PDB file of C-alpha atoms in Angstrom:
ATOM      1  CA  MET A 249     -38.433  43.529 -58.325  1.00 52.00           C
ATOM      2  CA  LYS A 250     -37.721  44.245 -62.025  1.00 50.00           C
ATOM      3  CA  LYS A 251     -38.341  47.922 -61.390  1.00 50.00           C
ATOM      4  CA  ILE A 252     -35.598  47.958 -58.766  1.00 48.00           C
ATOM      5  CA  PHE A 253     -32.985  46.461 -61.109  1.00 48.00           C
ATOM      6  CA  ARG A 254     -33.994  48.946 -63.833  1.00 56.00           C
ATOM      7  CA  ASN A 255     -33.759  51.881 -61.447  1.00 54.00           C
ATOM      8  CA  ARG A 256     -30.942  54.293 -62.300  1.00 60.00           C
ATOM      9  CA  ALA A 257     -29.949  54.828 -58.692  1.00 55.00           C
ATOM     10  CA  PHE A 258     -29.470  51.102 -58.165  1.00 51.00           C
ATOM     11  CA  LYS A 259     -27.333  50.825 -61.298  1.00 56.00           C
ATOM     12  CA  ALA A 260     -25.184  53.704 -60.125  1.00 52.00           C
ATOM     13  CA  LEU A 261     -24.650  51.993 -56.728  1.00 50.00           C
ATOM     14  CA  ILE A 262     -23.495  48.817 -58.459  1.00 55.00           C
ATOM     15  CA  CYS A 263     -21.005  50.759 -60.515  1.00 54.00           C
ATOM     16  CA  VAL A 264     -19.573  52.429 -57.416  1.00 46.00           C
ATOM     17  CA  ILE A 265     -19.124  49.073 -55.650  1.00 51.00           C
ATOM     18  CA  VAL A 266     -17.390  47.538 -58.687  1.00 49.00           C
ATOM     19  CA  ALA A 267     -15.089  50.550 -59.006  1.00 48.00           C
ATOM     20  CA  LEU A 268     -14.124  50.449 -55.343  1.00 47.00           C
ATOM     21  CA  SER A 269     -13.434  46.692 -55.503  1.00 51.00           C
ATOM     22  CA  LEU A 270     -11.301  47.108 -58.601  1.00 49.00           C
ATOM     23  CA  GLY A 271      -9.368  49.918 -56.969  1.00 47.00           C
ATOM     24  CA  ALA A 272      -8.675  47.825 -53.890  1.00 47.00           C
ATOM     25  CA  VAL A 273      -7.349  44.982 -56.027  1.00 46.00           C
ATOM     26  CA  ILE A 274      -5.108  47.301 -58.066  1.00 48.00           C
ATOM     27  CA  ALA A 275      -3.797  48.990 -54.928  1.00 46.00           C
ATOM     28  CA  ALA A 276      -2.972  45.661 -53.352  1.00 48.00           C
ATOM     29  CA  TYR A 277      -1.208  44.582 -56.543  1.00 47.00           C
ATOM     30  CA  THR A 278       0.911  47.694 -56.871  1.00 48.00           C
ATOM     31  CA  HIS A 279       1.829  47.612 -53.177  1.00 49.00           C
ATOM     32  CA  ASN A 280       2.749  43.950 -52.923  1.00 49.00           C
ATOM     33  CA  ASN A 281       4.068  43.368 -56.444  1.00 50.00           C
ATOM     34  CA  SER A 282       1.753  40.397 -56.726  1.00 49.00           C
ATOM     35  CA  THR A 283      -0.857  39.452 -59.215  1.00 50.00           C
ATOM     36  CA  PRO A 284      -4.377  40.549 -58.530  1.00 48.00           C
ATOM     37  CA  LEU A 285      -5.433  36.914 -58.336  1.00 45.00           C
ATOM     38  CA  SER A 286      -2.779  35.981 -55.791  1.00 49.00           C
ATOM     39  CA  SER A 287      -3.429  39.132 -53.781  1.00 50.00           C
ATOM     40  CA  ALA A 288      -7.129  38.478 -53.723  1.00 48.00           C
ATOM     41  CA  THR A 289      -6.492  34.875 -52.804  1.00 48.00           C
ATOM     42  CA  SER A 290      -4.185  35.995 -50.011  1.00 52.00           C
ATOM     43  CA  THR A 291      -6.778  38.426 -48.775  1.00 54.00           C
ATOM     44  CA  VAL A 292      -9.399  35.697 -48.651  1.00 47.00           C
ATOM     45  CA  LEU A 293      -7.109  33.016 -47.128  1.00 48.00           C
ATOM     46  CA  HIS A 294      -5.397  35.218 -44.537  1.00 56.00           C
ATOM     47  CA  PRO A 295      -8.193  34.862 -41.925  1.00 57.00           C
ATOM     48  CA  LEU A 296      -8.193  31.115 -42.512  1.00 51.00           C
ATOM     49  CA  GLN A 297      -4.431  30.968 -41.987  1.00 58.00           C
ATOM     50  CA  ARG A 298      -4.749  32.895 -38.735  1.00 64.00           C
ATOM     51  CA  PHE A 299      -7.518  30.564 -37.561  1.00 55.00           C
ATOM     52  CA  SER A 300      -5.411  27.514 -38.497  1.00 56.00           C
ATOM     53  CA  SER A 301      -2.450  28.891 -36.527  1.00 63.00           C
ATOM     54  CA  TYR A 302      -4.729  29.489 -33.552  1.00 59.00           C
ATOM     55  CA  LEU A 303      -6.015  25.910 -33.671  1.00 53.00           C
ATOM     56  CA  SER A 304      -2.465  24.561 -33.946  1.00 61.00           C
ATOM     57  CA  TYR A 305      -1.387  26.606 -30.899  1.00 60.00           C
ATOM     58  CA  LYS A 306      -4.350  25.454 -28.853  1.00 57.00           C
ATOM     59  CA  PHE A 307      -3.844  21.826 -29.841  1.00 54.00           C
ATOM     60  CA  SER A 308      -0.159  22.067 -28.901  1.00 61.00           C
ATOM     61  CA  ASN A 309      -1.079  23.439 -25.476  1.00 59.00           C
ATOM     62  CA  PHE A 310      -3.742  20.771 -25.043  1.00 55.00           C
ATOM     63  CA  ASN A 311      -1.227  18.069 -25.952  1.00 57.00           C
ATOM     64  CA  ASP A 312       1.285  19.442 -23.426  1.00 59.00           C
ATOM     65  CA  SER A 313      -1.465  19.677 -20.823  1.00 58.00           C
ATOM     66  CA  PHE A 314      -2.563  16.121 -21.588  1.00 57.00           C
ATOM     67  CA  LYS A 315       1.010  14.866 -21.193  1.00 58.00           C
ATOM     68  CA  SER A 316       1.367  16.795 -17.924  1.00 68.00           C
ATOM     69  CA  SER A 317      -1.895  15.348 -16.597  1.00 71.00           C
ATOM     70  CA  LYS A 318      -0.775  11.847 -17.524  1.00 69.00           C
ATOM     71  CA  THR A 319       2.562  12.400 -15.770  1.00 78.00           C
ATOM     72  CA  LEU A 320       0.813  13.727 -12.660  1.00 77.00           C
ATOM     73  CA  ALA A 321      -1.548  10.758 -12.647  1.00 78.00           C
ATOM     74  CA  GLU A 322       1.405   8.357 -12.803  1.00 78.00           C
ATOM     75  CA  GLU A 323       3.188  10.225  -9.998  1.00 76.00           C
ATOM     76  CA  ASN A 324       0.032  10.224  -7.857  1.00 80.00           C
ATOM     77  CA  SER A 325      -0.357   6.495  -8.412  1.00 80.00           C
ATOM     78  CA  LYS A 326       3.236   5.887  -7.298  1.00 80.00           C
ATOM     79  CA  LEU A 327       2.754   8.104  -4.234  1.00 81.00           C
ATOM     80  CA  LYS A 328      -0.409   6.210  -3.279  1.00 81.00           C
ATOM     81  CA  GLU A 329       1.475   2.927  -3.536  1.00 79.00           C
ATOM     82  CA  GLN A 330       4.254   4.308  -1.331  1.00 79.00           C
ATOM     83  CA  ILE A 331       1.734   5.594   1.229  1.00 80.00           C
ATOM     84  CA  GLU A 332       0.005   2.193   1.355  1.00 79.00           C
ATOM     85  CA  GLU A 333       3.388   0.509   1.773  1.00 77.00           C
ATOM     86  CA  TYR A 334       4.335   2.830   4.640  1.00 73.00           C
ATOM     87  CA  GLN A 335       0.923   2.364   6.279  1.00 77.00           C
ATOM     88  CA  ASN A 336       1.326  -1.413   6.143  1.00 76.00           C
ATOM     89  CA  LYS A 337       4.788  -1.090   7.661  1.00 74.00           C
ATOM     90  CA  ILE A 338       3.381   1.063  10.480  1.00 77.00           C
ATOM     91  CA  ILE A 339       0.629  -1.490  11.134  1.00 72.00           C
ATOM     92  CA  ASP A 340       3.184  -4.305  11.193  1.00 67.00           C
ATOM     93  CA  TYR A 341       5.411  -2.266  13.501  1.00 67.00           C
ATOM     94  CA  ASN A 342       2.537  -1.535  15.902  1.00 67.00           C
ATOM     95  CA  ASN A 343       1.493  -5.196  15.931  1.00 66.00           C
ATOM     96  CA  ILE A 344       5.053  -6.320  16.630  1.00 69.00           C
ATOM     97  CA  LYS A 345       5.445  -3.656  19.310  1.00 64.00           C
ATOM     98  CA  LYS A 346       2.198  -4.741  20.951  1.00 65.00           C
ATOM     99  CA  LYS A 347       3.183  -8.402  20.812  1.00 65.00           C
ATOM    100  CA  LEU A 348       6.609  -7.637  22.280  1.00 64.00           C
ATOM    101  CA  GLY A 349       4.919  -5.756  25.110  1.00 62.00           C
ATOM    102  CA  THR A 350       2.678  -8.746  25.777  1.00 64.00           C
ATOM    103  CA  TYR A 351       5.613 -11.139  25.884  1.00 64.00           C
ATOM    104  CA  GLU A 352       7.663  -8.797  28.063  1.00 68.00           C
ATOM    105  CA  ASP A 353       4.825  -8.782  30.600  1.00 70.00           C
ATOM    106  CA  PHE A 354       4.601 -12.554  30.300  1.00 69.00           C
ATOM    107  CA  LEU A 355       8.322 -12.952  30.959  1.00 75.00           C
ATOM    108  CA  GLY A 356       7.989 -10.745  34.033  1.00 76.00           C
ATOM    109  CA  VAL A 357       5.209 -12.943  35.412  1.00 80.00           C
ATOM    110  CA  LYS A 358       7.173 -16.080  34.543  1.00 80.00           C
ATOM    111  CA  GLU A 359      10.276 -14.830  36.368  1.00 85.00           C
ATOM    112  CA  GLU A 360       8.235 -14.052  39.488  1.00 87.00           C
ATOM    113  CA  ASN A 361       6.334 -17.338  39.279  1.00 87.00           C
ATOM    114  CA  PRO A 362       8.582 -20.100  37.923  1.00 90.00           C
ATOM    115  CA  ASP A 363       5.928 -22.693  38.827  1.00 90.00           C
ATOM    116  CA  PHE A 364       3.480 -21.245  36.263  1.00 91.00           C
ATOM    117  CA  LYS A 365       2.935 -23.027  32.962  1.00 92.00           C
ATOM    118  CA  PHE A 366       1.363 -20.988  30.174  1.00 90.00           C
ATOM    119  CA  GLN A 367      -0.387 -21.328  26.870  1.00 93.00           C
ATOM    120  CA  ASN A 368      -0.686 -18.236  24.708  1.00 91.00           C
ATOM    121  CA  ALA A 369      -4.010 -17.800  22.913  1.00 94.00           C
ATOM    122  CA  LYS A 370      -5.741 -15.389  20.563  1.00 93.00           C
ATOM    123  CA  ILE A 371      -9.222 -13.974  21.071  1.00 93.00           C
ATOM    124  CA  ILE A 372     -11.293 -15.127  18.107  1.00 92.00           C
ATOM    125  CA  SER A 373     -14.747 -13.855  19.146  1.00 89.00           C
ATOM    126  CA  ASN A 374     -16.647 -11.961  21.834  1.00 83.00           C
ATOM    127  CA  ASP A 375     -20.089 -12.294  23.343  1.00 75.00           C
ATOM    128  CA  PHE A 376     -22.302 -10.360  20.912  1.00 61.00           C
ATOM    129  CA  GLU A 377     -24.694  -9.077  23.587  1.00 69.00           C
ATOM    130  CA  ASN A 378     -21.986  -8.250  26.111  1.00 71.00           C
ATOM    131  CA  PRO A 379     -18.400  -8.353  24.832  1.00 66.00           C
ATOM    132  CA  PHE A 380     -17.123  -7.712  28.360  1.00 72.00           C
ATOM    133  CA  ALA A 381     -18.780 -10.800  29.865  1.00 83.00           C
ATOM    134  CA  SER A 382     -17.215 -13.615  27.830  1.00 88.00           C
ATOM    135  CA  PHE A 383     -15.031 -14.345  24.830  1.00 92.00           C
ATOM    136  CA  THR A 384     -13.607 -17.291  22.905  1.00 94.00           C
ATOM    137  CA  LEU A 385      -9.946 -18.276  22.551  1.00 96.00           C
ATOM    138  CA  ASN A 386      -8.306 -20.408  19.861  1.00 96.00           C
ATOM    139  CA  LYS A 387      -6.815 -22.964  22.270  1.00 96.00           C
ATOM    140  CA  GLY A 388      -8.477 -26.024  23.796  1.00 96.00           C
ATOM    141  CA  THR A 389      -7.815 -29.455  25.276  1.00 96.00           C
ATOM    142  CA  ALA A 390      -5.365 -30.274  22.477  1.00 96.00           C
ATOM    143  CA  ALA A 391      -3.121 -27.543  23.929  1.00 95.00           C
ATOM    144  CA  GLY A 392      -3.600 -28.692  27.529  1.00 95.00           C
ATOM    145  CA  VAL A 393      -6.319 -26.162  28.388  1.00 96.00           C
ATOM    146  CA  LYS A 394      -8.979 -27.214  30.909  1.00 96.00           C
ATOM    147  CA  ILE A 395     -11.952 -25.778  32.767  1.00 95.00           C
ATOM    148  CA  ASN A 396     -11.056 -23.291  35.556  1.00 94.00           C
ATOM    149  CA  ASP A 397      -7.694 -22.351  34.064  1.00 96.00           C
ATOM    150  CA  PRO A 398      -7.075 -18.637  34.808  1.00 96.00           C
ATOM    151  CA  VAL A 399      -6.647 -16.254  31.879  1.00 96.00           C
ATOM    152  CA  ILE A 400      -4.296 -13.309  32.299  1.00 95.00           C
ATOM    153  CA  TYR A 401      -2.809 -10.349  30.458  1.00 92.00           C
ATOM    154  CA  GLY A 402       0.454  -9.394  32.091  1.00 89.00           C
ATOM    155  CA  LYS A 403      -0.184  -9.531  35.839  1.00 92.00           C
ATOM    156  CA  ASN A 404      -3.887  -8.783  35.372  1.00 94.00           C
ATOM    157  CA  LEU A 405      -6.580 -11.423  35.832  1.00 95.00           C
ATOM    158  CA  ILE A 406      -8.873 -11.335  32.803  1.00 93.00           C
ATOM    159  CA  GLY A 407     -11.119 -14.301  33.544  1.00 94.00           C
ATOM    160  CA  VAL A 408     -11.330 -18.069  33.765  1.00 96.00           C
ATOM    161  CA  VAL A 409     -11.961 -20.902  31.292  1.00 96.00           C
ATOM    162  CA  ALA A 410     -15.637 -21.871  31.646  1.00 95.00           C
ATOM    163  CA  SER A 411     -15.954 -24.440  28.857  1.00 95.00           C
ATOM    164  CA  VAL A 412     -13.445 -26.068  26.551  1.00 97.00           C
ATOM    165  CA  GLY A 413     -13.321 -28.021  23.301  1.00 96.00           C
ATOM    166  CA  PRO A 414     -10.462 -29.627  21.403  1.00 97.00           C
ATOM    167  CA  THR A 415      -9.321 -26.418  19.694  1.00 96.00           C
ATOM    168  CA  SER A 416     -11.078 -23.559  21.491  1.00 96.00           C
ATOM    169  CA  CYS A 417     -12.430 -22.478  24.843  1.00 97.00           C
ATOM    170  CA  THR A 418     -14.909 -19.989  26.288  1.00 95.00           C
ATOM    171  CA  VAL A 419     -13.713 -17.598  28.966  1.00 95.00           C
ATOM    172  CA  TYR A 420     -15.820 -15.779  31.550  1.00 93.00           C
ATOM    173  CA  SER A 421     -14.369 -12.341  32.206  1.00 91.00           C
ATOM    174  CA  ILE A 422     -14.282 -10.916  35.737  1.00 90.00           C
ATOM    175  CA  SER A 423     -17.323  -8.778  34.850  1.00 88.00           C
ATOM    176  CA  ASN A 424     -19.434 -11.923  34.377  1.00 90.00           C
ATOM    177  CA  PRO A 425     -21.994 -12.379  37.217  1.00 89.00           C
ATOM    178  CA  LYS A 426     -21.006 -16.074  37.387  1.00 90.00           C
ATOM    179  CA  MET A 427     -17.509 -15.131  38.545  1.00 91.00           C
ATOM    180  CA  ASN A 428     -16.551 -15.420  42.214  1.00 91.00           C
ATOM    181  CA  VAL A 429     -12.934 -14.641  43.106  1.00 93.00           C
ATOM    182  CA  SER A 430     -11.328 -14.460  46.559  1.00 93.00           C
ATOM    183  CA  VAL A 431      -9.434 -11.156  46.828  1.00 95.00           C
ATOM    184  CA  TYR A 432      -7.786  -8.703  49.198  1.00 94.00           C
ATOM    185  CA  GLU A 433      -7.143  -4.953  49.150  1.00 94.00           C
ATOM    186  CA  THR A 434      -3.401  -4.359  49.116  1.00 93.00           C
ATOM    187  CA  TYR A 435      -3.329  -1.291  51.404  1.00 92.00           C
ATOM    188  CA  THR A 436      -5.721  -2.383  54.151  1.00 90.00           C
ATOM    189  CA  GLY A 437      -5.369  -6.139  53.746  1.00 91.00           C
ATOM    190  CA  GLU A 438      -9.158  -6.556  53.940  1.00 91.00           C
ATOM    191  CA  ILE A 439     -10.325  -9.841  52.428  1.00 91.00           C
ATOM    192  CA  GLY A 440     -13.497 -10.469  50.481  1.00 92.00           C
ATOM    193  CA  TYR A 441     -14.649 -11.739  47.122  1.00 92.00           C
ATOM    194  CA  VAL A 442     -15.517 -10.066  43.861  1.00 93.00           C
ATOM    195  CA  THR A 443     -18.286 -10.920  41.446  1.00 91.00           C
ATOM    196  CA  GLY A 444     -19.112  -9.524  38.033  1.00 88.00           C
ATOM    197  CA  LEU A 445     -21.514  -6.632  37.564  1.00 82.00           C
ATOM    198  CA  GLY A 446     -22.877  -8.030  34.324  1.00 72.00           C
ATOM    199  CA  LYS A 447     -23.407  -5.799  31.302  1.00 62.00           C
ATOM    200  CA  THR A 448     -21.424  -2.567  31.448  1.00 63.00           C
ATOM    201  CA  GLU A 449     -21.064   0.350  29.059  1.00 63.00           C
ATOM    202  CA  ASP A 450     -17.288   0.400  28.986  1.00 63.00           C
ATOM    203  CA  ARG A 451     -14.344  -1.510  30.420  1.00 67.00           C
ATOM    204  CA  VAL A 452     -14.706  -4.463  32.782  1.00 71.00           C
ATOM    205  CA  TYR A 453     -16.311  -3.909  36.164  1.00 84.00           C
ATOM    206  CA  CYS A 454     -16.941  -6.113  39.153  1.00 87.00           C
ATOM    207  CA  LYS A 455     -17.869  -5.444  42.771  1.00 88.00           C
ATOM    208  CA  LEU A 456     -16.491  -6.251  46.193  1.00 90.00           C
ATOM    209  CA  PRO A 457     -19.571  -6.585  48.452  1.00 88.00           C
ATOM    210  CA  GLY A 458     -19.950  -7.115  52.191  1.00 84.00           C
ATOM    211  CA  LEU A 459     -17.654  -4.333  53.374  1.00 84.00           C
ATOM    212  CA  LYS A 460     -18.227  -3.121  56.917  1.00 80.00           C
ATOM    213  CA  SER A 461     -19.295   0.443  57.584  1.00 74.00           C
ATOM    214  CA  ASP A 462     -15.885   1.213  59.100  1.00 79.00           C
ATOM    215  CA  SER A 463     -13.978  -0.335  56.176  1.00 84.00           C
ATOM    216  CA  SER A 464     -10.797   1.473  55.197  1.00 88.00           C
ATOM    217  CA  VAL A 465     -11.079   0.431  51.559  1.00 89.00           C
ATOM    218  CA  SER A 466     -11.126   3.586  49.437  1.00 90.00           C
ATOM    219  CA  PRO A 467     -10.982   4.669  45.794  1.00 92.00           C
ATOM    220  CA  SER A 468      -7.665   3.935  44.044  1.00 91.00           C
ATOM    221  CA  GLY A 469      -7.144   0.870  46.242  1.00 93.00           C
ATOM    222  CA  ILE A 470      -5.694  -2.119  44.358  1.00 95.00           C
ATOM    223  CA  ILE A 471      -7.519  -5.456  44.515  1.00 95.00           C
ATOM    224  CA  CYS A 472      -5.570  -8.722  44.065  1.00 96.00           C
ATOM    225  CA  THR A 473      -6.328 -12.435  44.287  1.00 95.00           C
ATOM    226  CA  THR A 474      -5.679 -14.212  47.604  1.00 93.00           C
ATOM    227  CA  GLY A 475      -4.934 -17.608  46.065  1.00 91.00           C
ATOM    228  CA  ASN A 476      -7.582 -19.238  48.286  1.00 90.00           C
ATOM    229  CA  GLY A 477      -9.596 -21.994  46.628  1.00 87.00           C
ATOM    230  CA  GLY A 478      -6.919 -23.200  44.242  1.00 89.00           C
ATOM    231  CA  VAL A 479      -8.428 -21.693  41.104  1.00 92.00           C
ATOM    232  CA  TYR A 480      -6.430 -18.466  40.908  1.00 94.00           C
ATOM    233  CA  PRO A 481      -2.792 -17.965  41.890  1.00 94.00           C
ATOM    234  CA  LYS A 482      -2.045 -15.374  44.563  1.00 93.00           C
ATOM    235  CA  ASP A 483      -1.408 -11.706  43.736  1.00 94.00           C
ATOM    236  CA  LEU A 484      -2.947 -11.469  40.290  1.00 95.00           C
ATOM    237  CA  ILE A 485      -4.324  -7.941  39.864  1.00 95.00           C
ATOM    238  CA  VAL A 486      -8.114  -7.833  39.566  1.00 95.00           C
ATOM    239  CA  GLY A 487      -8.463  -4.065  39.312  1.00 93.00           C
ATOM    240  CA  THR A 488      -8.720  -0.732  41.084  1.00 94.00           C
ATOM    241  CA  VAL A 489     -11.463   0.592  43.374  1.00 94.00           C
ATOM    242  CA  VAL A 490     -13.327   3.413  41.612  1.00 92.00           C
ATOM    243  CA  LYS A 491     -16.124   4.101  44.118  1.00 91.00           C
ATOM    244  CA  LEU A 492     -17.848   2.918  47.297  1.00 89.00           C
ATOM    245  CA  GLU A 493     -21.627   2.622  47.653  1.00 86.00           C
ATOM    246  CA  ASN A 494     -24.112   1.387  50.219  1.00 82.00           C
ATOM    247  CA  SER A 495     -26.102  -1.742  49.489  1.00 77.00           C
ATOM    248  CA  LYS A 496     -29.888  -1.318  49.576  1.00 75.00           C
ATOM    249  CA  GLU A 497     -30.321  -4.944  50.592  1.00 73.00           C
ATOM    250  CA  ASP A 498     -28.471  -5.196  53.902  1.00 72.00           C
ATOM    251  CA  GLY A 499     -27.027  -1.739  54.542  1.00 72.00           C
ATOM    252  CA  SER A 500     -23.434  -2.875  54.002  1.00 78.00           C
ATOM    253  CA  SER A 501     -21.021  -1.188  51.622  1.00 85.00           C
ATOM    254  CA  TYR A 502     -19.567  -2.482  48.402  1.00 88.00           C
ATOM    255  CA  ALA A 503     -16.740  -1.299  46.196  1.00 91.00           C
ATOM    256  CA  THR A 504     -16.905  -1.070  42.428  1.00 92.00           C
ATOM    257  CA  ILE A 505     -13.741  -2.406  40.827  1.00 93.00           C
ATOM    258  CA  ARG A 506     -12.520  -1.522  37.356  1.00 91.00           C
ATOM    259  CA  SER A 507     -10.073  -3.746  35.509  1.00 88.00           C
ATOM    260  CA  ALA A 508      -6.853  -2.159  34.301  1.00 81.00           C
ATOM    261  CA  VAL A 509      -7.336  -3.947  30.980  1.00 86.00           C
ATOM    262  CA  ASN A 510      -9.909  -3.190  28.293  1.00 83.00           C
ATOM    263  CA  ILE A 511     -10.919  -6.545  26.817  1.00 81.00           C
ATOM    264  CA  GLU A 512     -12.079  -4.950  23.564  1.00 80.00           C
ATOM    265  CA  GLU A 513      -8.507  -3.819  22.908  1.00 82.00           C
ATOM    266  CA  LEU A 514      -6.982  -7.254  23.508  1.00 86.00           C
ATOM    267  CA  SER A 515      -6.053  -9.681  20.766  1.00 87.00           C
ATOM    268  CA  GLU A 516      -3.810 -12.111  22.640  1.00 90.00           C
ATOM    269  CA  VAL A 517      -3.771 -13.411  26.230  1.00 93.00           C
ATOM    270  CA  PHE A 518      -2.168 -16.191  28.281  1.00 94.00           C
ATOM    271  CA  ILE A 519      -3.840 -19.168  29.917  1.00 96.00           C
ATOM    272  CA  ILE A 520      -2.236 -20.484  33.098  1.00 95.00           C
ATOM    273  CA  THR A 521      -2.508 -24.235  32.632  1.00 95.00           C
ATOM    274  CA  GLU A 522      -0.619 -25.144  35.784  1.00 93.00           C
ATOM    275  CA  PHE A 523       0.587 -23.475  38.998  1.00 92.00           C
ATOM    276  CA  GLU A 524       1.503 -24.505  42.502  1.00 89.00           C
ATOM    277  CA  GLY A 525      -1.658 -24.967  44.612  1.00 85.00           C
ATOM    278  CA  GLN A 526      -3.993 -25.452  41.653  1.00 86.00           C
ATOM    279  CA  GLY A 527      -6.713 -28.034  42.090  1.00 75.00           C
ATOM    280  CA  VAL A 528      -9.911 -26.884  43.796  1.00 58.00           C
ATOM    281  CA  ILE A 529     -12.708 -26.433  41.275  1.00 50.00           C
ATOM    282  CA  THR A 530     -15.218 -23.679  42.027  1.00 47.00           C
ATOM    283  CA  ILE A 531     -16.633 -22.896  38.579  1.00 48.00           C
ATOM    284  CA  THR A 532     -18.076 -25.341  36.085  1.00 42.00           C
ATOM    285  CA  GLY A 533     -18.772 -24.813  32.442  1.00 45.00           C
ATOM    286  CA  ASP A 534     -22.205 -24.618  30.874  1.00 47.00           C
TER     287      ASP A 534
END
């Protein structure tokens, strides 16, 4: 190592570097009219100044971006609140509209049957295994409800009260196998009875058995109550004929009836607590 420092070539290289550095300082001084020290200092600090300016610019942009993001977040929050408010208003509107429709149908039935006395009720639960077979209402004996009171929605027969407590009652729908309703087909006038088909995949279905082979009952025929027996008033709509099939038991035909009302979509119904001709009990509660 000592040999390198003592080498003439190395010493000459050092002298060249010193001379070049000194020349650069003098040139900078004569050009800028500044002291060599200040010029050298400026030369050294210039990159740092540029880097500082760059950081300041970036920080300024970040600050603006941060403020913009905060503003957008506040605006989004306000928009979400407005959307929720509008959604709640739409829900309220739809509920009111639905309730008004229910009461309009009720008023129509009341005008046609001034002898009817009603009690409105809300559905509070359905049969877990078969929601179409039975459901519970929030009205009972305290509201004048009793066993065998018909339950309707508009002009449609939904079912009948099968058991009742002080503040609630259980209703068998027309798809319940325990139901037995005297009916007629409005076009042909043929009389029979309908009974529930039990568990069904959708809607409420019942059947009109015992039809003769030459029966004129056909799909799209409307089935209504006859009023016989004193449990159901006359002319409540049970449903529409969807198909005719032959019974394997006795060779007769039967019609499958579908209710015009989907029980799963109902929230409120009416119980007929009194009507002219009411009195004959054909169904008992459990």
